[in-house]
Coordinates of C-alpha atoms and ligand atoms in Angstrom, one line a residue:
X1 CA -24.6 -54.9 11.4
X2 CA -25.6 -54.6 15.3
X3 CA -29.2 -53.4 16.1
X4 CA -29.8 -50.1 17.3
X5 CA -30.9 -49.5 20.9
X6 CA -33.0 -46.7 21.6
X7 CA -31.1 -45.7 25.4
X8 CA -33.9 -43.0 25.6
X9 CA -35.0 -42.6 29.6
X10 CA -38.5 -42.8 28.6
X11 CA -38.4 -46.0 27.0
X12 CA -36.4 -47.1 30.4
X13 CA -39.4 -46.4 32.1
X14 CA -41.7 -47.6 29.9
X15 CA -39.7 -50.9 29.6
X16 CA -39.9 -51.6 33.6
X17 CA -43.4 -51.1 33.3
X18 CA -44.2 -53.7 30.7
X19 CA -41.8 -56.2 32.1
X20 CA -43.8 -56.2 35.4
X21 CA -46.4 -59.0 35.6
X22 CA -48.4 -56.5 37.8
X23 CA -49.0 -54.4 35.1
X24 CA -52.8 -54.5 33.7
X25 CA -53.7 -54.8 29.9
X26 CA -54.6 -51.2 29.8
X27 CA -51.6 -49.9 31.5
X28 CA -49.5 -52.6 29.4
X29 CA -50.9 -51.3 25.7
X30 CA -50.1 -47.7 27.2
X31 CA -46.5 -48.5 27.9
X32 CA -46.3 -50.4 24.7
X33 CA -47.1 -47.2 22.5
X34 CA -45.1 -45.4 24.0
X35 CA -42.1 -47.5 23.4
X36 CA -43.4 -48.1 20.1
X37 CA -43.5 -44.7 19.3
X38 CA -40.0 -43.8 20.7
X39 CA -38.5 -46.8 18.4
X40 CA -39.9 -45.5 15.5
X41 CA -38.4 -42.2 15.9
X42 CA -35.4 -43.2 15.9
X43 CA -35.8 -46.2 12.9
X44 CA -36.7 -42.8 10.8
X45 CA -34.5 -40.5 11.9
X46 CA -32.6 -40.2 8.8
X47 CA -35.4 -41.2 6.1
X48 CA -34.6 -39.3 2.8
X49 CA -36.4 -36.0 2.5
X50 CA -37.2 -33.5 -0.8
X51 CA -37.3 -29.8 -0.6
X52 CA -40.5 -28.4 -0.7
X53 CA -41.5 -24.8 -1.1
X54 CA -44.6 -23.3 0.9
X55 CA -46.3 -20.3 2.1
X56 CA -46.7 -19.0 5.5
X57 CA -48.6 -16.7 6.9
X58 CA -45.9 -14.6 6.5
X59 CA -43.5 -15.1 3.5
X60 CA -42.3 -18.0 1.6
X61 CA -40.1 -21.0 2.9
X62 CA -38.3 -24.2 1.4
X63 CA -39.3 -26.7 3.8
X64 CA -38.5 -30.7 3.5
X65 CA -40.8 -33.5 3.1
X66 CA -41.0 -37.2 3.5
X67 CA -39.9 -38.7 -0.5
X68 CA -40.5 -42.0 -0.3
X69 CA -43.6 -44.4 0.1
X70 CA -43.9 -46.1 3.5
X71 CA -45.6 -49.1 4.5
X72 CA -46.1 -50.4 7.7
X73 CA -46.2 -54.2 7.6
X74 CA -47.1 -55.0 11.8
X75 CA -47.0 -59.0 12.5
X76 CA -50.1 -60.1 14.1
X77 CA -51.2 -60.0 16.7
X78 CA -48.8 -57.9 19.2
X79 CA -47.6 -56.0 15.9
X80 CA -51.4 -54.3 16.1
X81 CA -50.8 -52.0 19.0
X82 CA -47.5 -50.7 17.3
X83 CA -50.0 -49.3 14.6
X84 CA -51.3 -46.7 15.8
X85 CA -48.0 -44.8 17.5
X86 CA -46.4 -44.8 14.0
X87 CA -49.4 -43.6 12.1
X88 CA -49.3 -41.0 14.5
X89 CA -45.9 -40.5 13.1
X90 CA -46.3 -41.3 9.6
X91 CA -50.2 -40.6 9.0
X92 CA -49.5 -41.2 5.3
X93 CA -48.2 -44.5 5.5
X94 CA -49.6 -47.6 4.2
X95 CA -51.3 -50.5 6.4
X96 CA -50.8 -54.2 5.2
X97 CA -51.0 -56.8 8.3
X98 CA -49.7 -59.9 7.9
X99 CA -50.9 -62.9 10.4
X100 CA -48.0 -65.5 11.9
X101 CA -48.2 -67.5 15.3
X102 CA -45.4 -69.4 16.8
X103 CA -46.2 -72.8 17.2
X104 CA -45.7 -73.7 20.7
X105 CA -44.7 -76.9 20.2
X106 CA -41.3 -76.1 17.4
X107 CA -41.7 -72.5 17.7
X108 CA -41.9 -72.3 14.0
X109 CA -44.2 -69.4 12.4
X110 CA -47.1 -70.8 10.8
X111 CA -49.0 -67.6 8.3
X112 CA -52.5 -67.6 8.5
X113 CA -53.2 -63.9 7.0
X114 CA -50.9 -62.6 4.0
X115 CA -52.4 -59.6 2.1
X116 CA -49.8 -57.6 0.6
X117 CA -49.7 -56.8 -3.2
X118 CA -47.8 -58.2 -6.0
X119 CA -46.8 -55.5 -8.0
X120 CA -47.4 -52.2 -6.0
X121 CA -44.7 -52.1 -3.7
X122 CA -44.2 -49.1 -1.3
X123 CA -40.0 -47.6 -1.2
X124 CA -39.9 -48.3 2.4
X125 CA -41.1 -51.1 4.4
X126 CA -41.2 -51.2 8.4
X127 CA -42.0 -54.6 9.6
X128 CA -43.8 -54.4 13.3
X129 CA -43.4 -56.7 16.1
X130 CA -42.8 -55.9 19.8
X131 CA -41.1 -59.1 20.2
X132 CA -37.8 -61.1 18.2
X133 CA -37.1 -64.0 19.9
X134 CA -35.8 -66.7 17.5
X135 CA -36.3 -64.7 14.6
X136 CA -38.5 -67.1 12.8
X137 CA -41.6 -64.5 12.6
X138 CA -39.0 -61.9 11.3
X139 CA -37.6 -63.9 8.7
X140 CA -41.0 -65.0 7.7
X141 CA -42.1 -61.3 7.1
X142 CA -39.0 -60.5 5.2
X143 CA -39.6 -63.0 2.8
X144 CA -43.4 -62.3 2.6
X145 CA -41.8 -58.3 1.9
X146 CA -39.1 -59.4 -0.5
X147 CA -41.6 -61.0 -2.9
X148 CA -43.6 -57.9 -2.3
X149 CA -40.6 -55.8 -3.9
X150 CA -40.4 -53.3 -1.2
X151 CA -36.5 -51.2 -2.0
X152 CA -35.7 -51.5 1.5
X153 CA -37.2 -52.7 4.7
X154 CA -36.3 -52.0 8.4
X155 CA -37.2 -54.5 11.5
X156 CA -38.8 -52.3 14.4
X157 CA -39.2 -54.2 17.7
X158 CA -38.8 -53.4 21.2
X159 CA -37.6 -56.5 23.3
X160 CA -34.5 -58.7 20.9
X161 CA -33.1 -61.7 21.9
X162 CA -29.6 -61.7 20.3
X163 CA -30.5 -65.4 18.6
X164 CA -33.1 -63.2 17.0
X165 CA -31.0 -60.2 15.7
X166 CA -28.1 -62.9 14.3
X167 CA -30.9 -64.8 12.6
X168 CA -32.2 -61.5 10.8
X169 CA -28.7 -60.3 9.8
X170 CA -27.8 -63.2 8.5
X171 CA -30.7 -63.7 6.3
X172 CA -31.1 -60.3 5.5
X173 CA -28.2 -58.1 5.8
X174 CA -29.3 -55.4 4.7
X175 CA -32.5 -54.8 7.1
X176 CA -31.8 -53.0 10.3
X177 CA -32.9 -54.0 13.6
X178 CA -34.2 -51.6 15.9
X179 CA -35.4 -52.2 19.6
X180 CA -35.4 -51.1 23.2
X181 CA -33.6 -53.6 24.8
X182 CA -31.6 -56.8 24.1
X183 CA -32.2 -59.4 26.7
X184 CA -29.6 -61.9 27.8
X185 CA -31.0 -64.9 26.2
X186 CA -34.6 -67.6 25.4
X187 CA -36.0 -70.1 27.8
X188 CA -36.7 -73.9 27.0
X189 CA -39.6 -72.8 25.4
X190 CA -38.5 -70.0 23.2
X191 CA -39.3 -67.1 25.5
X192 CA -37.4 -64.4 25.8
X193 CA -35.8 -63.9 28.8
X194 CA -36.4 -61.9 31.3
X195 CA -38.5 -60.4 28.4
X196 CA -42.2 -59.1 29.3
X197 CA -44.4 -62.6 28.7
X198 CA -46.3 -63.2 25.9
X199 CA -46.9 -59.6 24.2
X200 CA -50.1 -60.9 22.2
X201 CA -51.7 -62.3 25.6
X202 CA -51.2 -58.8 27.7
X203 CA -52.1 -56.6 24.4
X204 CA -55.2 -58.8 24.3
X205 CA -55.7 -59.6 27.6
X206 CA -56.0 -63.3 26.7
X207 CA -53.9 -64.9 29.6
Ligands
LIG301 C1 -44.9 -63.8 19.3 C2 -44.4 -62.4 19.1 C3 -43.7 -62.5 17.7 C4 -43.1 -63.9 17.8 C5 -41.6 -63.8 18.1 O1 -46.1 -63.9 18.7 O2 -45.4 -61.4 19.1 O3 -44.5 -62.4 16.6 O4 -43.8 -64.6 18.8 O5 -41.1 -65.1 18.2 P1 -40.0 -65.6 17.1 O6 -39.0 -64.5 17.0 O7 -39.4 -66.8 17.8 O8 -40.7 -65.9 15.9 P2 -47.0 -65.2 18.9 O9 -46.6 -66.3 18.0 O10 -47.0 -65.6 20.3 O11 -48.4 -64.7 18.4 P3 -49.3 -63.6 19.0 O12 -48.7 -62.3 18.7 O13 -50.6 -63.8 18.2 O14 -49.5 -63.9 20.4

């Protein structure tokens, strides 16, 4: 399965914007929403939907909702600021944060926060996080989901590395991949590159 790229003009411009190291925290966050938010639209596009009946000022019309349960599952901490854009979407969805950093040293995930529920899954599961590099963070969440029970899951970043995306399909299959842009490949260090930094740091303005 290849990842979908969202080739929308607006996430173009929103992209250069957070690439630039010029750009400021606020301006950053900003930019980050808005790619968030045009992501998401297009990871939902075809979400299933039930007829439902309803009266307008006017008359009667069969209408279609959202059927299924979502829950957004964004990776601390860059995952945060994608939070808000897709409530704004999906007001109704469910909130459960889970808390991974990359050790800087092997670049492994290490969990430190891990809330979600045995037992009351949601149908749908959209894991957050601006950046896949290796994939490792990803992979971790998957897991953490599976054993949550969630039917299906989709992976909503906006900057991939293609290491990432293989390591996600491979592991899971059946979870697509959606971003903004694949960049060409990771640094010595496990950046991506050219990539955008260290999301976390210019979300949080912890340089
Ligand atoms: C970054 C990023 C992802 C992860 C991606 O988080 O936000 O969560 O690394 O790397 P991976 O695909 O190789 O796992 P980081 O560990 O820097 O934590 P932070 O969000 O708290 O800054």
């Amino acid at each position: 399965m290849e990842a979908t790229v969202v080739e929308h003009a607006l996430a173009q411009h929103h992209l250069s914007i957070v690439r630039d190291r010029q750009t400021s925290p606020p301006q950053f966050r900003h930019s980050l929403e808005q790619l968030s938010m045009l992501v998401a639209c297009e990871a939902t596009k075809d979400l299933e939907l039930h007829e439902v009946r309803v009266h307008t000022p006017l008359t009667t019309a069969v209408t279609r909702r959202l059927a299924r349960s979502i829950g957004l599952v964004p990776i601390l901490r860059a995952g945060i600021v994608m939070v808000e854009p897709v409530l704004n979407l999906i007001p109704e969805a469910e909130v459960w944060h889970l808390g991974l950093y990359r050790d800087e040293a092997t670049a492994r995930p290490v969990p430190y926060y891990n809330k979600l529920p045995a037992g009351s899954p949601v149908d749908i599961a959209l894991v957050l996080d601006p950046m896949l590099a290796t994939g490792g963070s990803a992979c971790m969440a998957l897991e953490s989901k599976q054993a949550w029970g969630a039917r299906q899951t989709v992976l909503i970043s906006v900057i991939a590395a293609p290491e990432g995306i293989d390591r996600v399909h491979l592991q899971f299959p059946d979870t697509p991949v959606y971003t903004c842009a694949i960049d060409g490949e990771l640094n010595d260090d496990k950046f991506i590159v050219p990539g955008l930094g260290d999301a976390g740091d210019r979300v949080f303005n912890t340089m």
